[in-house]
Amino acid sequence: MRVLIVGGSGFVGTALTKELDARGHDVTVLARSPEEADLPAGVETVSGDVTDYDSIDGVFAEQDAVVNLVALSPLFQPSGPGHEEIHLGGTKHVVRACEEHGVPKLVQMSALGADPDGQTAYIRTKGQAEEVVRDSSLDWVFVRPSVVFGDGGEFVSFTKVLTTPYVTGLPGGGKTRFQPIWVGDLAPILADCVEDDSHVGQTVELGGPEVLTLADVTKLAYRAEGKSVTILPIPMPLAGIGLRLAGPLSFIPMGPDQYRSLKFDNTVAQNDVSSFDRDPNDLRTLAEYLGVEDRSGASAAGGTTPGTA
């Protein structure tokens, strides 16, 4: 197949590009600066920006499928173009280019909880982007992962930016729950969505093998460095006031939107990795990735498996 990966030079995109290339597909990566990515030698790269339709239009010709991975980070406050320009406007341009060039299939990376009426700009525009794709003439698959971790990912590094070793404060004591999935487990599932038409018209929600709180993740991140940490709870209303006041400051990584996102768990009700012939319990845990599992194999931070939390 000829597959175009929009945003293929990023964290997930690089892993997916390598996976599809290894499966023998003819892969083209479209990104603003694709030359900076570590991509296989046979992969074609094209420079373009989804907010500028003319810069991406011609790349879609003769493609059999497109994967749209372009997104702002849900963890950090955006600088430059915002969520509407990237998620909604960018998706409109991708859909238009697919339809004008006869591309039959679009795999759209979305987000857990995507909702056109959502309470954060990230979730809201992800939901609005889904509506654009759903209303198109394309065969589509929506992939909604929980937070993704791995080499080059932001989840662990963001946690360390937000906290300090030994003693640190977290909004609500860090009780927000996540179901982190390793990029090495996500990329093959995305590739399956490209290849297998049985998932067309489906919204696929994916999580890792365990549920961890933000406090759990913080403890794992510092244990990997040989450090301990005690979590001091910051009352959510107080954290909200502080982040609203600090929001305009560029050196503060977390703003009001990120605060609002901590009010909601980022976990799946049913893990659709099973639909891809994968056992959730066989996926890589964050503790395994960080090299901090104890001898019994249990999470060093005390996380729970899905369905038991």
mmCIF file of C-alpha atoms in Angstrom:
data_model
loop_
_atom_site.group_PDB
_atom_site.id
_atom_site.type_symbol
_atom_site.label_atom_id
_atom_site.label_comp_id
_atom_site.label_asym_id
_atom_site.label_seq_id
_atom_site.Cartn_x
_atom_site.Cartn_y
_atom_site.Cartn_z
ATOM 1 C CA MET A 1 0.000 0.000 0.000
ATOM 2 C CA ARG A 2 0.969 3.624 -0.487
ATOM 3 C CA VAL A 3 0.509 5.229 2.928
ATOM 4 C CA LEU A 4 0.855 8.904 3.789
ATOM 5 C CA ILE A 5 1.545 9.691 7.448
ATOM 6 C CA VAL A 6 0.670 13.277 8.285
ATOM 7 C CA GLY A 7 2.806 14.190 11.273
ATOM 8 C CA GLY A 8 5.005 11.168 10.663
ATOM 9 C CA SER A 9 8.151 12.754 12.062
ATOM 10 C CA GLY A 10 6.819 13.006 15.627
ATOM 11 C CA PHE A 11 6.999 10.625 18.569
ATOM 12 C CA VAL A 12 4.197 8.257 17.483
ATOM 13 C CA GLY A 13 4.698 8.994 13.787
ATOM 14 C CA THR A 14 8.311 7.837 13.762
ATOM 15 C CA ALA A 15 7.367 4.531 15.404
ATOM 16 C CA LEU A 16 4.466 4.014 12.990
ATOM 17 C CA THR A 17 6.599 4.901 9.963
ATOM 18 C CA LYS A 18 9.169 2.271 10.961
ATOM 19 C CA GLU A 19 6.418 -0.303 11.538
ATOM 20 C CA LEU A 20 4.732 0.258 8.163
ATOM 21 C CA ASP A 21 8.072 0.343 6.356
ATOM 22 C CA ALA A 22 9.043 -2.974 7.975
ATOM 23 C CA ARG A 23 5.750 -4.450 6.729
ATOM 24 C CA GLY A 24 6.697 -3.535 3.167
ATOM 25 C CA HIS A 25 4.476 -0.526 2.571
ATOM 26 C CA ASP A 26 5.457 2.494 0.475
ATOM 27 C CA VAL A 27 5.457 5.209 3.153
ATOM 28 C CA THR A 28 5.537 8.987 2.742
ATOM 29 C CA VAL A 29 5.979 11.256 5.758
ATOM 30 C CA LEU A 30 4.467 14.752 5.680
ATOM 31 C CA ALA A 31 5.659 17.107 8.409
ATOM 32 C CA ARG A 32 6.881 20.638 8.911
ATOM 33 C CA SER A 33 10.502 19.494 9.349
ATOM 34 C CA PRO A 34 10.677 15.826 8.345
ATOM 35 C CA GLU A 35 14.425 15.979 7.782
ATOM 36 C CA GLU A 36 14.947 16.131 11.540
ATOM 37 C CA ALA A 37 13.368 12.709 12.148
ATOM 38 C CA ASP A 38 15.111 9.338 12.429
ATOM 39 C CA LEU A 39 13.291 7.547 9.591
ATOM 40 C CA PRO A 40 14.134 4.474 7.488
ATOM 41 C CA ALA A 41 16.182 5.183 4.365
ATOM 42 C CA GLY A 42 13.435 4.209 1.922
ATOM 43 C CA VAL A 43 10.798 6.530 3.338
ATOM 44 C CA GLU A 44 9.913 9.599 1.267
ATOM 45 C CA THR A 45 9.630 12.862 3.198
ATOM 46 C CA VAL A 46 7.738 16.012 2.239
ATOM 47 C CA SER A 47 7.653 19.335 4.076
ATOM 48 C CA GLY A 48 4.201 20.811 4.696
ATOM 49 C CA ASP A 49 1.945 22.366 7.311
ATOM 50 C CA VAL A 50 -1.641 21.208 7.841
ATOM 51 C CA THR A 51 -2.701 24.782 8.591
ATOM 52 C CA ASP A 52 -1.659 25.733 5.019
ATOM 53 C CA TYR A 53 -3.689 23.687 2.529
ATOM 54 C CA ASP A 54 -1.588 24.594 -0.502
ATOM 55 C CA SER A 55 1.530 23.207 1.201
ATOM 56 C CA ILE A 56 0.029 19.716 1.626
ATOM 57 C CA ASP A 57 -2.410 19.346 -1.278
ATOM 58 C CA GLY A 58 -0.224 17.602 -3.851
ATOM 59 C CA VAL A 59 1.164 14.963 -1.483
ATOM 60 C CA PHE A 60 -2.165 13.109 -1.255
ATOM 61 C CA ALA A 61 -2.281 12.056 -4.920
ATOM 62 C CA GLU A 62 -2.291 8.277 -5.478
ATOM 63 C CA GLN A 63 -2.205 7.384 -1.802
ATOM 64 C CA ASP A 64 -4.133 4.296 -0.655
ATOM 65 C CA ALA A 65 -4.495 5.445 2.945
ATOM 66 C CA VAL A 66 -3.665 8.441 5.131
ATOM 67 C CA VAL A 67 -2.894 8.484 8.851
ATOM 68 C CA ASN A 68 -3.409 11.864 10.534
ATOM 69 C CA LEU A 69 -1.285 12.143 13.666
ATOM 70 C CA VAL A 70 -0.852 15.918 13.801
ATOM 71 C CA ALA A 71 -1.766 17.223 17.248
ATOM 72 C CA LEU A 72 -0.719 19.578 19.972
ATOM 73 C CA SER A 73 0.440 18.094 23.254
ATOM 74 C CA PRO A 74 -2.358 17.653 25.820
ATOM 75 C CA LEU A 75 0.244 18.104 28.564
ATOM 76 C CA PHE A 76 1.858 21.447 27.785
ATOM 77 C CA GLN A 77 0.275 24.805 27.024
ATOM 78 C CA PRO A 78 0.459 25.462 23.260
ATOM 79 C CA SER A 79 2.650 28.188 21.844
ATOM 80 C CA GLY A 80 1.956 29.399 18.325
ATOM 81 C CA PRO A 81 -1.130 28.022 16.527
ATOM 82 C CA GLY A 82 -3.774 26.740 18.900
ATOM 83 C CA HIS A 83 -6.023 23.717 19.113
ATOM 84 C CA GLU A 84 -8.619 24.982 16.633
ATOM 85 C CA GLU A 85 -6.009 25.728 13.953
ATOM 86 C CA ILE A 86 -4.210 22.384 14.376
ATOM 87 C CA HIS A 87 -6.855 19.843 15.377
ATOM 88 C CA LEU A 88 -9.935 21.241 13.652
ATOM 89 C CA GLY A 89 -8.526 23.335 10.806
ATOM 90 C CA GLY A 90 -5.740 20.840 10.108
ATOM 91 C CA THR A 91 -8.189 17.937 9.970
ATOM 92 C CA LYS A 92 -10.459 19.865 7.603
ATOM 93 C CA HIS A 93 -7.487 20.310 5.253
ATOM 94 C CA VAL A 94 -6.511 16.641 5.497
ATOM 95 C CA VAL A 95 -10.068 15.511 4.763
ATOM 96 C CA ARG A 96 -10.368 17.931 1.847
ATOM 97 C CA ALA A 97 -7.095 16.708 0.332
ATOM 98 C CA CYS A 98 -8.154 13.066 0.751
ATOM 99 C CA GLU A 99 -11.484 13.676 -0.965
ATOM 100 C CA GLU A 100 -10.035 15.775 -3.789
ATOM 101 C CA HIS A 101 -7.383 13.162 -4.577
ATOM 102 C CA GLY A 102 -9.536 10.084 -4.155
ATOM 103 C CA VAL A 103 -7.844 8.671 -1.049
ATOM 104 C CA PRO A 104 -10.306 6.067 0.240
ATOM 105 C CA LYS A 105 -9.217 5.652 3.877
ATOM 106 C CA LEU A 106 -8.223 7.872 6.804
ATOM 107 C CA VAL A 107 -6.944 6.673 10.176
ATOM 108 C CA GLN A 108 -7.400 9.589 12.569
ATOM 109 C CA MET A 109 -5.525 9.794 15.846
ATOM 110 C CA SER A 110 -7.956 11.212 18.368
ATOM 111 C CA ALA A 111 -8.020 11.178 22.168
ATOM 112 C CA LEU A 112 -9.863 9.451 24.991
ATOM 113 C CA GLY A 113 -12.915 11.485 25.904
ATOM 114 C CA ALA A 114 -12.956 13.405 22.608
ATOM 115 C CA ASP A 115 -16.144 15.462 22.726
ATOM 116 C CA PRO A 116 -17.171 18.488 20.621
ATOM 117 C CA ASP A 117 -18.620 19.961 23.820
ATOM 118 C CA GLY A 118 -15.693 18.951 26.044
ATOM 119 C CA GLN A 119 -14.368 21.074 28.892
ATOM 120 C CA THR A 120 -10.836 21.524 27.553
ATOM 121 C CA ALA A 121 -9.748 22.929 24.206
ATOM 122 C CA TYR A 122 -7.782 19.751 23.479
ATOM 123 C CA ILE A 123 -10.716 17.387 24.058
ATOM 124 C CA ARG A 124 -13.233 19.736 22.443
ATOM 125 C CA THR A 125 -11.310 20.239 19.190
ATOM 126 C CA LYS A 126 -10.430 16.546 19.010
ATOM 127 C CA GLY A 127 -14.176 15.834 19.168
ATOM 128 C CA GLN A 128 -14.919 18.478 16.546
ATOM 129 C CA ALA A 129 -12.252 16.974 14.295
ATOM 130 C CA GLU A 130 -13.948 13.590 14.608
ATOM 131 C CA GLU A 131 -17.194 15.176 13.429
ATOM 132 C CA VAL A 132 -15.429 16.535 10.333
ATOM 133 C CA VAL A 133 -14.073 13.080 9.473
ATOM 134 C CA ARG A 134 -17.350 11.333 10.255
ATOM 135 C CA ASP A 135 -19.229 13.684 7.906
ATOM 136 C CA SER A 136 -16.804 13.039 5.042
ATOM 137 C CA SER A 137 -17.013 10.478 2.258
ATOM 138 C CA LEU A 138 -13.977 8.605 3.583
ATOM 139 C CA ASP A 139 -13.654 5.202 5.185
ATOM 140 C CA TRP A 140 -12.353 6.157 8.625
ATOM 141 C CA VAL A 141 -11.019 4.705 11.845
ATOM 142 C CA PHE A 142 -10.672 6.766 15.026
ATOM 143 C CA VAL A 143 -7.899 5.698 17.397
ATOM 144 C CA ARG A 144 -8.189 7.056 20.931
ATOM 145 C CA PRO A 145 -5.216 6.100 23.102
ATOM 146 C CA SER A 146 -4.571 6.978 26.697
ATOM 147 C CA VAL A 147 -1.245 8.719 27.333
ATOM 148 C CA VAL A 148 1.600 7.198 25.305
ATOM 149 C CA PHE A 149 5.075 6.617 26.738
ATOM 150 C CA GLY A 150 8.409 5.611 25.247
ATOM 151 C CA ASP A 151 11.699 7.054 24.040
ATOM 152 C CA GLY A 152 11.022 10.605 22.891
ATOM 153 C CA GLY A 153 7.646 10.801 24.635
ATOM 154 C CA GLU A 154 6.499 13.603 26.942
ATOM 155 C CA PHE A 155 4.548 11.807 29.661
ATOM 156 C CA VAL A 156 7.379 10.951 32.058
ATOM 157 C CA SER A 157 9.358 14.113 31.341
ATOM 158 C CA PHE A 158 6.265 16.273 31.922
ATOM 159 C CA THR A 159 5.684 14.574 35.255
ATOM 160 C CA LYS A 160 9.232 15.470 36.298
ATOM 161 C CA VAL A 161 8.832 19.069 35.104
ATOM 162 C CA LEU A 162 5.667 19.326 37.175
ATOM 163 C CA THR A 163 7.231 17.865 40.330
ATOM 164 C CA THR A 164 10.431 17.673 42.383
ATOM 165 C CA PRO A 165 12.148 14.669 43.954
ATOM 166 C CA TYR A 166 11.875 13.835 47.671
ATOM 167 C CA VAL A 167 8.895 16.117 48.445
ATOM 168 C CA THR A 168 6.449 17.533 45.932
ATOM 169 C CA GLY A 169 2.906 18.830 45.688
ATOM 170 C CA LEU A 170 0.303 17.585 43.215
ATOM 171 C CA PRO A 171 -3.243 18.861 42.586
ATOM 172 C CA GLY A 172 -5.645 16.624 44.464
ATOM 173 C CA GLY A 173 -2.731 14.512 45.633
ATOM 174 C CA GLY A 174 -2.180 13.222 42.095
ATOM 175 C CA LYS A 175 -5.256 10.956 42.133
ATOM 176 C CA THR A 176 -6.092 11.414 38.430
ATOM 177 C CA ARG A 177 -5.839 8.000 36.776
ATOM 178 C CA PHE A 178 -4.144 7.146 33.495
ATOM 179 C CA GLN A 179 -3.719 3.948 31.514
ATOM 180 C CA PRO A 180 -0.357 4.509 29.800
ATOM 181 C CA ILE A 181 0.357 2.577 26.604
ATOM 182 C CA TRP A 182 3.855 2.020 25.236
ATOM 183 C CA VAL A 183 4.482 3.456 21.762
ATOM 184 C CA GLY A 184 5.934 0.095 20.752
ATOM 185 C CA ASP A 185 2.531 -1.496 21.433
ATOM 186 C CA LEU A 186 0.517 1.348 19.874
ATOM 187 C CA ALA A 187 2.353 1.541 16.525
ATOM 188 C CA PRO A 188 1.514 -2.038 15.402
ATOM 189 C CA ILE A 189 -2.152 -1.458 16.246
ATOM 190 C CA LEU A 190 -2.173 1.722 14.164
ATOM 191 C CA ALA A 191 -0.566 -0.235 11.314
ATOM 192 C CA ASP A 192 -3.288 -2.882 11.639
ATOM 193 C CA CYS A 193 -5.906 -0.127 11.313
ATOM 194 C CA VAL A 194 -4.263 0.910 8.033
ATOM 195 C CA GLU A 195 -4.152 -2.619 6.632
ATOM 196 C CA ASP A 196 -7.362 -4.170 7.965
ATOM 197 C CA ASP A 197 -10.647 -2.750 6.689
ATOM 198 C CA SER A 198 -12.620 -4.617 9.353
ATOM 199 C CA HIS A 199 -12.041 -1.638 11.665
ATOM 200 C CA VAL A 200 -13.538 0.942 9.284
ATOM 201 C CA GLY A 201 -16.233 2.999 10.994
ATOM 202 C CA GLN A 202 -14.973 2.073 14.461
ATOM 203 C CA THR A 203 -13.742 4.194 17.350
ATOM 204 C CA VAL A 204 -10.904 2.242 18.933
ATOM 205 C CA GLU A 205 -10.022 3.072 22.551
ATOM 206 C CA LEU A 206 -6.627 1.819 23.688
ATOM 207 C CA GLY A 207 -4.883 1.643 27.031
ATOM 208 C CA GLY A 208 -1.960 -0.158 28.551
ATOM 209 C CA PRO A 209 -2.036 -3.121 30.932
ATOM 210 C CA GLU A 210 -2.478 -1.142 34.156
ATOM 211 C CA VAL A 211 -4.087 1.952 35.618
ATOM 212 C CA LEU A 212 -1.742 4.388 37.371
ATOM 213 C CA THR A 213 -2.451 7.613 39.203
ATOM 214 C CA LEU A 214 -0.365 10.697 38.552
ATOM 215 C CA ALA A 215 1.163 10.078 41.993
ATOM 216 C CA ASP A 216 2.096 6.532 40.918
ATOM 217 C CA VAL A 217 3.772 7.858 37.770
ATOM 218 C CA THR A 218 5.680 10.453 39.779
ATOM 219 C CA LYS A 219 7.022 7.819 42.165
ATOM 220 C CA LEU A 220 8.043 5.544 39.274
ATOM 221 C CA ALA A 221 9.792 8.371 37.439
ATOM 222 C CA TYR A 222 11.943 9.253 40.435
ATOM 223 C CA ARG A 223 12.540 5.657 41.512
ATOM 224 C CA ALA A 224 14.072 5.116 38.064
ATOM 225 C CA GLU A 225 16.641 7.749 39.089
ATOM 226 C CA GLY A 226 17.220 6.158 42.476
ATOM 227 C CA LYS A 227 15.232 8.854 44.281
ATOM 228 C CA SER A 228 12.184 8.738 46.517
ATOM 229 C CA VAL A 229 9.320 11.209 46.635
ATOM 230 C CA THR A 230 6.579 12.075 49.092
ATOM 231 C CA ILE A 231 3.404 13.511 47.565
ATOM 232 C CA LEU A 232 1.749 16.451 49.302
ATOM 233 C CA PRO A 233 -1.849 17.029 48.154
ATOM 234 C CA ILE A 234 -2.730 20.513 46.896
ATOM 235 C CA PRO A 235 -6.507 21.094 47.162
ATOM 236 C CA MET A 236 -7.982 21.189 43.666
ATOM 237 C CA PRO A 237 -9.718 24.586 44.103
ATOM 238 C CA LEU A 238 -6.451 26.127 45.312
ATOM 239 C CA ALA A 239 -4.508 24.532 42.439
ATOM 240 C CA GLY A 240 -7.074 25.875 39.991
ATOM 241 C CA ILE A 241 -6.714 29.430 41.256
ATOM 242 C CA GLY A 242 -2.931 29.250 41.115
ATOM 243 C CA LEU A 243 -2.840 27.867 37.585
ATOM 244 C CA ARG A 244 -5.341 30.426 36.304
ATOM 245 C CA LEU A 245 -3.077 33.173 37.641
ATOM 246 C CA ALA A 246 0.071 31.503 36.284
ATOM 247 C CA GLY A 247 -1.440 30.561 32.914
ATOM 248 C CA PRO A 248 -0.061 33.578 30.979
ATOM 249 C CA LEU A 249 3.504 32.860 32.166
ATOM 250 C CA SER A 250 5.419 31.034 29.425
ATOM 251 C CA PHE A 251 7.775 29.255 31.847
ATOM 252 C CA ILE A 252 4.865 27.577 33.668
ATOM 253 C CA PRO A 253 4.243 24.267 31.803
ATOM 254 C CA MET A 254 0.711 23.766 33.071
ATOM 255 C CA GLY A 255 -2.254 26.082 32.539
ATOM 256 C CA PRO A 256 -5.992 26.154 33.254
ATOM 257 C CA ASP A 257 -6.763 23.608 30.510
ATOM 258 C CA GLN A 258 -4.278 21.113 31.917
ATOM 259 C CA TYR A 259 -5.733 21.686 35.385
ATOM 260 C CA ARG A 260 -9.236 20.974 34.099
ATOM 261 C CA SER A 261 -7.989 17.770 32.458
ATOM 262 C CA LEU A 262 -6.819 16.508 35.873
ATOM 263 C CA LYS A 263 -10.436 16.395 37.006
ATOM 264 C CA PHE A 264 -11.100 13.476 34.664
ATOM 265 C CA ASP A 265 -9.523 10.034 34.471
ATOM 266 C CA ASN A 266 -7.773 9.059 31.243
ATOM 267 C CA THR A 267 -8.698 5.375 31.200
ATOM 268 C CA VAL A 268 -10.727 3.068 28.961
ATOM 269 C CA ALA A 269 -13.971 1.348 29.927
ATOM 270 C CA GLN A 270 -13.104 -1.533 27.597
ATOM 271 C CA ASN A 271 -9.611 -1.971 26.205
ATOM 272 C CA ASP A 272 -9.929 -2.447 22.448
ATOM 273 C CA VAL A 273 -6.410 -3.864 22.123
ATOM 274 C CA SER A 274 -8.258 -7.188 22.395
ATOM 275 C CA SER A 275 -9.853 -6.472 19.005
ATOM 276 C CA PHE A 276 -6.365 -6.682 17.506
ATOM 277 C CA ASP A 277 -5.620 -10.157 18.900
ATOM 278 C CA ARG A 278 -3.561 -8.754 21.750
ATOM 279 C CA ASP A 279 -3.921 -9.545 25.431
ATOM 280 C CA PRO A 280 -3.796 -6.317 27.488
ATOM 281 C CA ASN A 281 -1.787 -8.161 30.128
ATOM 282 C CA ASP A 282 0.965 -8.836 27.568
ATOM 283 C CA LEU A 283 1.543 -5.126 26.875
ATOM 284 C CA ARG A 284 4.566 -3.348 28.297
ATOM 285 C CA THR A 285 4.061 -1.557 31.605
ATOM 286 C CA LEU A 286 5.518 1.819 32.455
ATOM 287 C CA ALA A 287 7.467 0.205 35.300
ATOM 288 C CA GLU A 288 9.018 -2.303 32.878
ATOM 289 C CA TYR A 289 9.974 0.501 30.510
ATOM 290 C CA LEU A 290 11.602 2.467 33.333
ATOM 291 C CA GLY A 291 13.292 -0.650 34.696
ATOM 292 C CA VAL A 292 11.832 -0.365 38.186
ATOM 293 C CA GLU A 293 9.655 -3.446 38.600
ATOM 294 C CA ASP A 294 10.168 -5.441 41.764
ATOM 295 C CA ARG A 295 10.965 -9.152 41.781
ATOM 296 C CA SER A 296 7.313 -10.203 41.986
ATOM 297 C CA GLY A 297 6.556 -8.290 38.779
ATOM 298 C CA ALA A 298 4.180 -5.912 40.548
ATOM 299 C CA SER A 299 4.317 -2.214 39.834
ATOM 300 C CA ALA A 300 6.747 -0.493 42.159
ATOM 301 C CA ALA A 301 4.273 2.364 42.536
ATOM 302 C CA GLY A 302 1.286 0.263 43.504
ATOM 303 C CA GLY A 303 -0.773 0.734 40.321
ATOM 304 C CA THR A 304 -3.834 -1.361 39.605
ATOM 305 C CA THR A 305 -4.819 -3.444 36.651
ATOM 306 C CA PRO A 306 -7.782 -2.266 34.514
ATOM 307 C CA GLY A 307 -11.093 -3.267 36.003
ATOM 308 C CA THR A 308 -9.782 -3.464 39.581
ATOM 309 C CA ALA A 309 -9.379 0.252 40.276
#
